[in-house]
């Protein structure tokens, strides 16, 4: 028997085998494609958005309205946390005036420690992965006084939050905690990732964010008002734009191109986000040179 093209048609059994083989190859190709897409989407930025990261940032920032003063204790656009051997202690700083340039953290004031800097978006799944994997051990290092942690909340994923601007609202909520009760910042940061919504959803409501702050130990009622009024939303947009434009101080990179961006003593971490041993080895290398 032959087909319309005059070529022999294989027996039925062989045709079934060929169909299964074709299906297997299609599955493999699809899996490869999905794997490539996951890599391109690292930090929540697809290939198209990577090419247009600054454009997206301009849209996000432009929608925030006029510049407003920043929060207390985030003069570098991030909040710095140190330790006294037992407890985590925030570094207190003045609030930035509207349109004022951030004041870069001077690493020489932080002592002979691992100075860890993290730029993260609270909707970014890879940021959540890094926090889940490394958050506890970083907190331990900071409390022990062997590391400092500088958290920079930014909002590059507003376009994939179903119109709710969740990344901006979440980052602004952290800024509210930093402004009024900075000692609870790390707990709030962990809570935001522990309750991280999926991309392309509206995420948590402002009331949900207030509840997370309360669960993180916040007692000042001004924090709730700050969150529900999105007091620092415009500042988040400005800080995000500054991170995307650069320069990033005390770093081997010029600007932020994706999240999470993790620096240790100014060196970008290139390793796996889900391997705590690899991150610990990298931190050790930056401190000891070994």
CSV table of C-alpha atoms in Angstrom, one decimal:
chain,number,residue,atom,x,y,z
A,1,UNK,CA,0.0,0.0,0.0
A,2,UNK,CA,1.2,3.5,-0.8
A,3,UNK,CA,0.1,7.0,0.1
A,4,UNK,CA,-0.9,9.8,-2.2
A,5,UNK,CA,2.7,10.7,-2.7
A,6,UNK,CA,3.5,7.2,-4.0
A,7,UNK,CA,5.5,6.3,-1.0
A,8,UNK,CA,5.1,3.0,0.8
A,9,UNK,CA,2.9,3.1,4.0
A,10,UNK,CA,4.5,1.2,6.9
A,11,UNK,CA,2.5,-1.6,8.6
A,12,UNK,CA,0.0,-0.6,11.3
A,13,UNK,CA,2.3,-1.7,14.1
A,14,UNK,CA,5.2,0.3,12.8
A,15,UNK,CA,2.9,3.3,12.3
A,16,UNK,CA,2.0,3.2,16.0
A,17,UNK,CA,5.6,3.1,16.9
A,18,UNK,CA,6.4,6.0,14.7
A,19,UNK,CA,3.5,8.0,16.2
A,20,UNK,CA,4.7,7.3,19.7
A,21,UNK,CA,8.3,8.3,18.7
A,22,UNK,CA,7.0,11.5,17.1
A,23,UNK,CA,5.0,12.3,20.2
A,24,UNK,CA,8.0,11.6,22.4
A,25,UNK,CA,10.1,14.0,20.3
A,26,UNK,CA,7.4,16.6,20.5
A,27,UNK,CA,7.3,16.3,24.3
A,28,UNK,CA,11.1,16.6,24.5
A,29,UNK,CA,11.0,19.7,22.3
A,30,UNK,CA,8.3,21.2,24.4
A,31,UNK,CA,10.2,20.5,27.6
A,32,UNK,CA,13.3,22.1,26.2
A,33,UNK,CA,11.3,25.1,25.1
A,34,UNK,CA,9.7,25.4,28.6
A,35,UNK,CA,13.2,25.1,30.2
A,36,UNK,CA,14.5,27.9,27.9
A,37,UNK,CA,11.5,30.1,28.8
A,38,UNK,CA,12.0,29.5,32.5
A,39,UNK,CA,15.6,30.6,32.2
A,40,UNK,CA,14.6,33.7,30.2
A,41,UNK,CA,12.0,34.5,32.7
A,42,UNK,CA,14.5,34.4,35.6
A,43,UNK,CA,13.6,37.2,37.9
A,44,UNK,CA,10.2,37.5,36.1
A,45,UNK,CA,11.5,39.3,33.1
A,46,UNK,CA,10.9,37.6,29.7
A,47,UNK,CA,13.1,38.0,26.7
A,48,UNK,CA,11.0,40.8,25.3
A,49,UNK,CA,11.0,42.6,28.6
A,50,UNK,CA,14.8,42.3,29.0
A,51,UNK,CA,15.2,44.1,25.7
A,52,UNK,CA,12.8,46.8,27.0
A,53,UNK,CA,13.5,46.8,30.7
A,54,UNK,CA,14.1,50.5,30.8
A,55,UNK,CA,11.0,51.2,28.8
A,56,UNK,CA,8.9,49.1,31.2
A,57,UNK,CA,10.5,50.8,34.2
A,58,UNK,CA,9.7,54.2,32.7
A,59,UNK,CA,6.1,53.2,32.3
A,60,UNK,CA,6.0,51.9,35.9
A,61,UNK,CA,7.8,55.0,37.3
A,62,UNK,CA,5.8,57.4,35.2
A,63,UNK,CA,2.6,56.1,36.6
A,64,UNK,CA,3.6,56.8,40.2
A,65,UNK,CA,3.0,60.6,40.1
A,66,UNK,CA,5.3,63.3,41.3
A,67,UNK,CA,8.3,62.6,43.5
A,68,UNK,CA,7.7,62.4,47.2
A,69,UNK,CA,10.0,62.1,50.2
A,70,UNK,CA,11.4,58.7,51.0
A,71,UNK,CA,11.2,56.7,54.2
A,72,UNK,CA,13.4,57.0,57.2
A,73,UNK,CA,16.2,54.4,57.4
A,74,UNK,CA,16.4,53.9,53.6
A,75,UNK,CA,18.7,56.8,52.6
A,76,UNK,CA,20.6,54.4,50.2
A,77,UNK,CA,17.3,53.3,48.7
A,78,UNK,CA,17.8,50.2,50.9
A,79,UNK,CA,17.5,49.4,54.5
A,80,UNK,CA,20.7,48.2,56.2
A,81,UNK,CA,20.6,45.6,58.9
A,82,UNK,CA,23.5,44.6,61.2
A,83,UNK,CA,23.9,42.6,64.4
A,84,UNK,CA,25.2,42.8,67.9
A,85,UNK,CA,26.0,39.1,68.3
A,86,UNK,CA,22.5,38.2,69.3
A,87,UNK,CA,19.9,40.6,67.8
A,88,UNK,CA,19.4,42.1,64.3
A,89,UNK,CA,19.8,45.9,64.5
A,90,UNK,CA,18.7,48.3,61.8
A,91,UNK,CA,21.0,51.2,60.8
A,92,UNK,CA,19.1,54.4,61.2
A,93,UNK,CA,19.3,57.0,58.5
A,94,UNK,CA,17.5,60.2,57.5
A,95,UNK,CA,14.7,60.3,55.0
A,96,UNK,CA,15.5,61.5,51.5
A,97,UNK,CA,13.8,64.7,50.3
A,98,UNK,CA,11.8,64.5,47.1
A,99,UNK,CA,14.2,64.3,44.1
A,100,UNK,CA,17.2,64.0,46.4
A,101,UNK,CA,19.9,61.5,45.3
A,102,UNK,CA,20.3,58.5,47.6
A,103,UNK,CA,23.2,58.4,50.0
A,104,UNK,CA,25.3,55.3,49.2
A,105,UNK,CA,26.2,53.0,52.1
A,106,UNK,CA,29.9,53.4,53.0
A,107,UNK,CA,31.1,49.8,53.3
A,108,UNK,CA,34.0,50.9,55.5
A,109,UNK,CA,31.5,51.7,58.3
A,110,UNK,CA,30.1,48.2,58.3
A,111,UNK,CA,33.2,46.5,59.7
A,112,UNK,CA,35.1,43.4,58.5
A,113,UNK,CA,32.0,41.4,57.5
A,114,UNK,CA,30.2,40.0,54.5
A,115,UNK,CA,28.2,42.9,53.2
A,116,UNK,CA,25.2,41.3,51.4
A,117,UNK,CA,23.0,43.5,49.2
A,118,UNK,CA,19.8,42.2,47.7
A,119,UNK,CA,17.7,43.9,45.0
A,120,UNK,CA,14.3,42.1,44.9
A,121,UNK,CA,10.8,42.4,43.6
A,122,UNK,CA,8.2,40.8,45.8
A,123,UNK,CA,6.3,39.3,42.8
A,124,UNK,CA,9.5,37.7,41.4
A,125,UNK,CA,9.4,33.9,41.9
A,126,UNK,CA,13.2,33.6,41.8
A,127,UNK,CA,13.5,36.2,44.5
A,128,UNK,CA,11.2,34.1,46.6
A,129,UNK,CA,13.3,31.0,45.8
A,130,UNK,CA,16.4,32.8,47.0
A,131,UNK,CA,14.7,34.0,50.2
A,132,UNK,CA,13.3,30.5,50.9
A,133,UNK,CA,16.7,29.0,50.4
A,134,UNK,CA,19.0,31.5,52.0
A,135,UNK,CA,16.9,33.8,54.2
A,136,UNK,CA,17.4,31.9,57.4
A,137,UNK,CA,21.1,31.5,57.2
A,138,UNK,CA,21.6,35.1,56.2
A,139,UNK,CA,19.5,36.2,59.2
A,140,UNK,CA,21.8,34.1,61.4
A,141,UNK,CA,24.9,35.6,60.0
A,142,UNK,CA,23.5,39.1,60.5
A,143,UNK,CA,22.4,38.5,64.1
A,144,UNK,CA,25.8,37.0,64.9
A,145,UNK,CA,27.5,40.1,63.5
A,146,UNK,CA,29.4,38.3,60.7
A,147,UNK,CA,27.3,39.9,57.9
A,148,UNK,CA,25.2,42.9,57.1
A,149,UNK,CA,22.2,42.8,54.9
A,150,UNK,CA,21.0,45.7,52.7
A,151,UNK,CA,17.5,45.1,51.3
A,152,UNK,CA,16.5,47.1,48.2
A,153,UNK,CA,12.8,46.5,47.3
A,154,UNK,CA,12.1,47.4,43.7
A,155,UNK,CA,9.1,47.0,41.4
A,156,UNK,CA,9.8,45.9,37.9
A,157,UNK,CA,6.9,43.4,37.7
A,158,UNK,CA,4.0,45.8,38.0
A,159,UNK,CA,3.0,45.0,34.4
A,160,UNK,CA,2.3,41.3,35.4
A,161,UNK,CA,0.2,42.0,38.5
A,162,UNK,CA,-3.2,42.2,36.7
A,163,UNK,CA,-3.3,45.9,37.1
A,164,UNK,CA,-3.0,46.0,40.9
A,165,UNK,CA,0.7,47.2,40.9
A,166,UNK,CA,1.3,44.6,43.6
A,167,UNK,CA,5.2,44.9,43.5
A,168,UNK,CA,5.0,48.6,44.1
A,169,UNK,CA,2.5,48.2,46.9
A,170,UNK,CA,4.5,45.4,48.6
A,171,UNK,CA,7.8,47.4,48.3
A,172,UNK,CA,6.0,50.5,49.7
A,173,UNK,CA,4.6,48.4,52.6
A,174,UNK,CA,8.2,47.3,53.5
A,175,UNK,CA,9.2,51.0,53.3
A,176,UNK,CA,6.4,51.8,55.8
A,177,UNK,CA,7.8,49.3,58.2
A,178,UNK,CA,11.3,50.6,57.7
A,179,UNK,CA,10.1,54.1,58.4
A,180,UNK,CA,8.2,53.4,61.6
A,181,UNK,CA,9.5,50.1,63.0
A,182,UNK,CA,12.8,49.2,61.2
A,183,UNK,CA,13.5,46.4,63.7
A,184,UNK,CA,10.7,44.4,62.1
A,185,UNK,CA,11.8,44.9,58.5
A,186,UNK,CA,13.5,41.5,58.2
A,187,UNK,CA,10.4,39.7,59.5
A,188,UNK,CA,8.2,41.7,57.1
A,189,UNK,CA,10.5,40.8,54.2
A,190,UNK,CA,10.3,37.1,55.1
A,191,UNK,CA,6.5,37.4,55.4
A,192,UNK,CA,6.1,39.0,52.0
A,193,UNK,CA,8.0,36.1,50.4
A,194,UNK,CA,6.3,33.4,52.5
A,195,UNK,CA,2.9,34.8,51.2
A,196,UNK,CA,4.1,35.6,47.7
A,197,UNK,CA,1.4,35.6,45.1
A,198,UNK,CA,1.8,34.2,41.6
A,199,UNK,CA,2.6,36.4,38.6
A,200,UNK,CA,-0.3,37.6,36.5
A,201,UNK,CA,-2.5,37.8,39.6
A,202,UNK,CA,-3.6,40.9,41.6
A,203,UNK,CA,-1.7,39.7,44.6
A,204,UNK,CA,-2.4,40.7,48.2
A,205,UNK,CA,-4.7,43.5,49.0
A,206,UNK,CA,-3.5,46.5,51.1
A,207,UNK,CA,-5.4,45.1,54.0
A,208,UNK,CA,-3.6,41.8,53.6
A,209,UNK,CA,-0.3,43.7,53.6
A,210,UNK,CA,-1.3,45.4,56.9
A,211,UNK,CA,-2.1,42.0,58.4
A,212,UNK,CA,1.4,40.8,57.3
A,213,UNK,CA,3.0,43.8,59.0
A,214,UNK,CA,1.0,43.0,62.2
A,215,UNK,CA,2.0,39.4,62.1
A,216,UNK,CA,5.6,40.5,61.7
A,217,UNK,CA,5.5,42.3,65.0
A,218,UNK,CA,4.5,45.8,63.9
A,219,UNK,CA,2.4,47.6,66.5
A,220,UNK,CA,2.5,51.3,65.4
A,221,UNK,CA,-0.9,52.1,63.9
A,222,UNK,CA,0.8,54.6,61.5
A,223,UNK,CA,2.2,51.7,59.6
A,224,UNK,CA,-1.3,50.5,58.6
A,225,UNK,CA,-2.2,54.0,57.4
A,226,UNK,CA,1.0,54.3,55.5
A,227,UNK,CA,0.3,51.0,53.7
A,228,UNK,CA,-3.3,51.6,52.9
A,229,UNK,CA,-2.5,55.1,51.6
A,230,UNK,CA,0.5,53.8,49.6
A,231,UNK,CA,2.5,56.6,51.1
A,232,UNK,CA,5.8,55.5,49.6
A,233,UNK,CA,4.6,54.2,46.2
A,234,UNK,CA,6.1,57.2,44.3
A,235,UNK,CA,9.4,56.7,46.1
A,236,UNK,CA,9.5,53.0,45.2
A,237,UNK,CA,9.1,54.0,41.5
A,238,UNK,CA,12.0,56.5,41.8
A,239,UNK,CA,14.2,54.0,43.6
A,240,UNK,CA,13.4,51.3,40.9
A,241,UNK,CA,14.3,53.7,38.2
A,242,UNK,CA,17.6,54.6,39.9
A,243,UNK,CA,18.4,50.9,40.2
A,244,UNK,CA,17.7,50.3,36.5
A,245,UNK,CA,19.6,53.4,35.4
A,246,UNK,CA,22.6,52.9,37.7
A,247,UNK,CA,25.2,53.4,38.7
A,248,UNK,CA,25.0,50.8,41.5
A,249,UNK,CA,27.5,52.0,44.2
A,250,UNK,CA,30.2,49.7,45.5
A,251,UNK,CA,29.4,47.0,42.9
A,252,UNK,CA,30.9,45.2,39.9
A,253,UNK,CA,27.8,45.9,37.9
A,254,UNK,CA,26.6,49.2,36.5
A,255,UNK,CA,22.8,48.7,36.8
A,256,UNK,CA,20.1,46.2,37.8
A,257,UNK,CA,19.0,44.1,34.9
A,258,UNK,CA,16.9,41.5,36.7
A,259,UNK,CA,15.9,40.2,40.1
A,260,UNK,CA,17.1,39.0,42.4
A,261,UNK,CA,20.4,40.7,42.1
A,262,UNK,CA,22.7,39.7,45.0
A,263,UNK,CA,26.0,41.3,45.8
A,264,UNK,CA,28.5,40.3,48.4
A,265,UNK,CA,31.2,42.8,49.2
A,266,UNK,CA,30.4,44.4,45.8
A,267,UNK,CA,30.7,41.1,43.8
A,268,UNK,CA,27.6,39.8,42.0
A,269,UNK,CA,26.5,36.3,43.0
A,270,UNK,CA,26.4,34.1,39.9
A,271,UNK,CA,25.4,30.8,41.4
A,272,UNK,CA,22.3,28.8,41.9
A,273,UNK,CA,19.5,30.5,43.9
A,274,UNK,CA,18.3,27.3,45.4
A,275,UNK,CA,21.7,26.0,46.8
A,276,UNK,CA,22.5,27.4,50.2
A,277,UNK,CA,25.9,25.7,50.3
A,278,UNK,CA,26.9,27.4,47.1
A,279,UNK,CA,25.8,30.7,48.4
A,280,UNK,CA,27.7,30.2,51.7
A,281,UNK,CA,30.8,29.2,49.8
A,282,UNK,CA,30.5,32.4,47.7
A,283,UNK,CA,30.1,34.5,50.8
A,284,UNK,CA,33.1,32.9,52.4
A,285,UNK,CA,35.2,33.5,49.3
A,286,UNK,CA,34.4,37.2,49.2
A,287,UNK,CA,35.3,37.6,52.9
A,288,UNK,CA,38.4,35.4,53.0
A,289,UNK,CA,39.6,35.3,49.4
A,290,UNK,CA,39.6,31.5,49.6
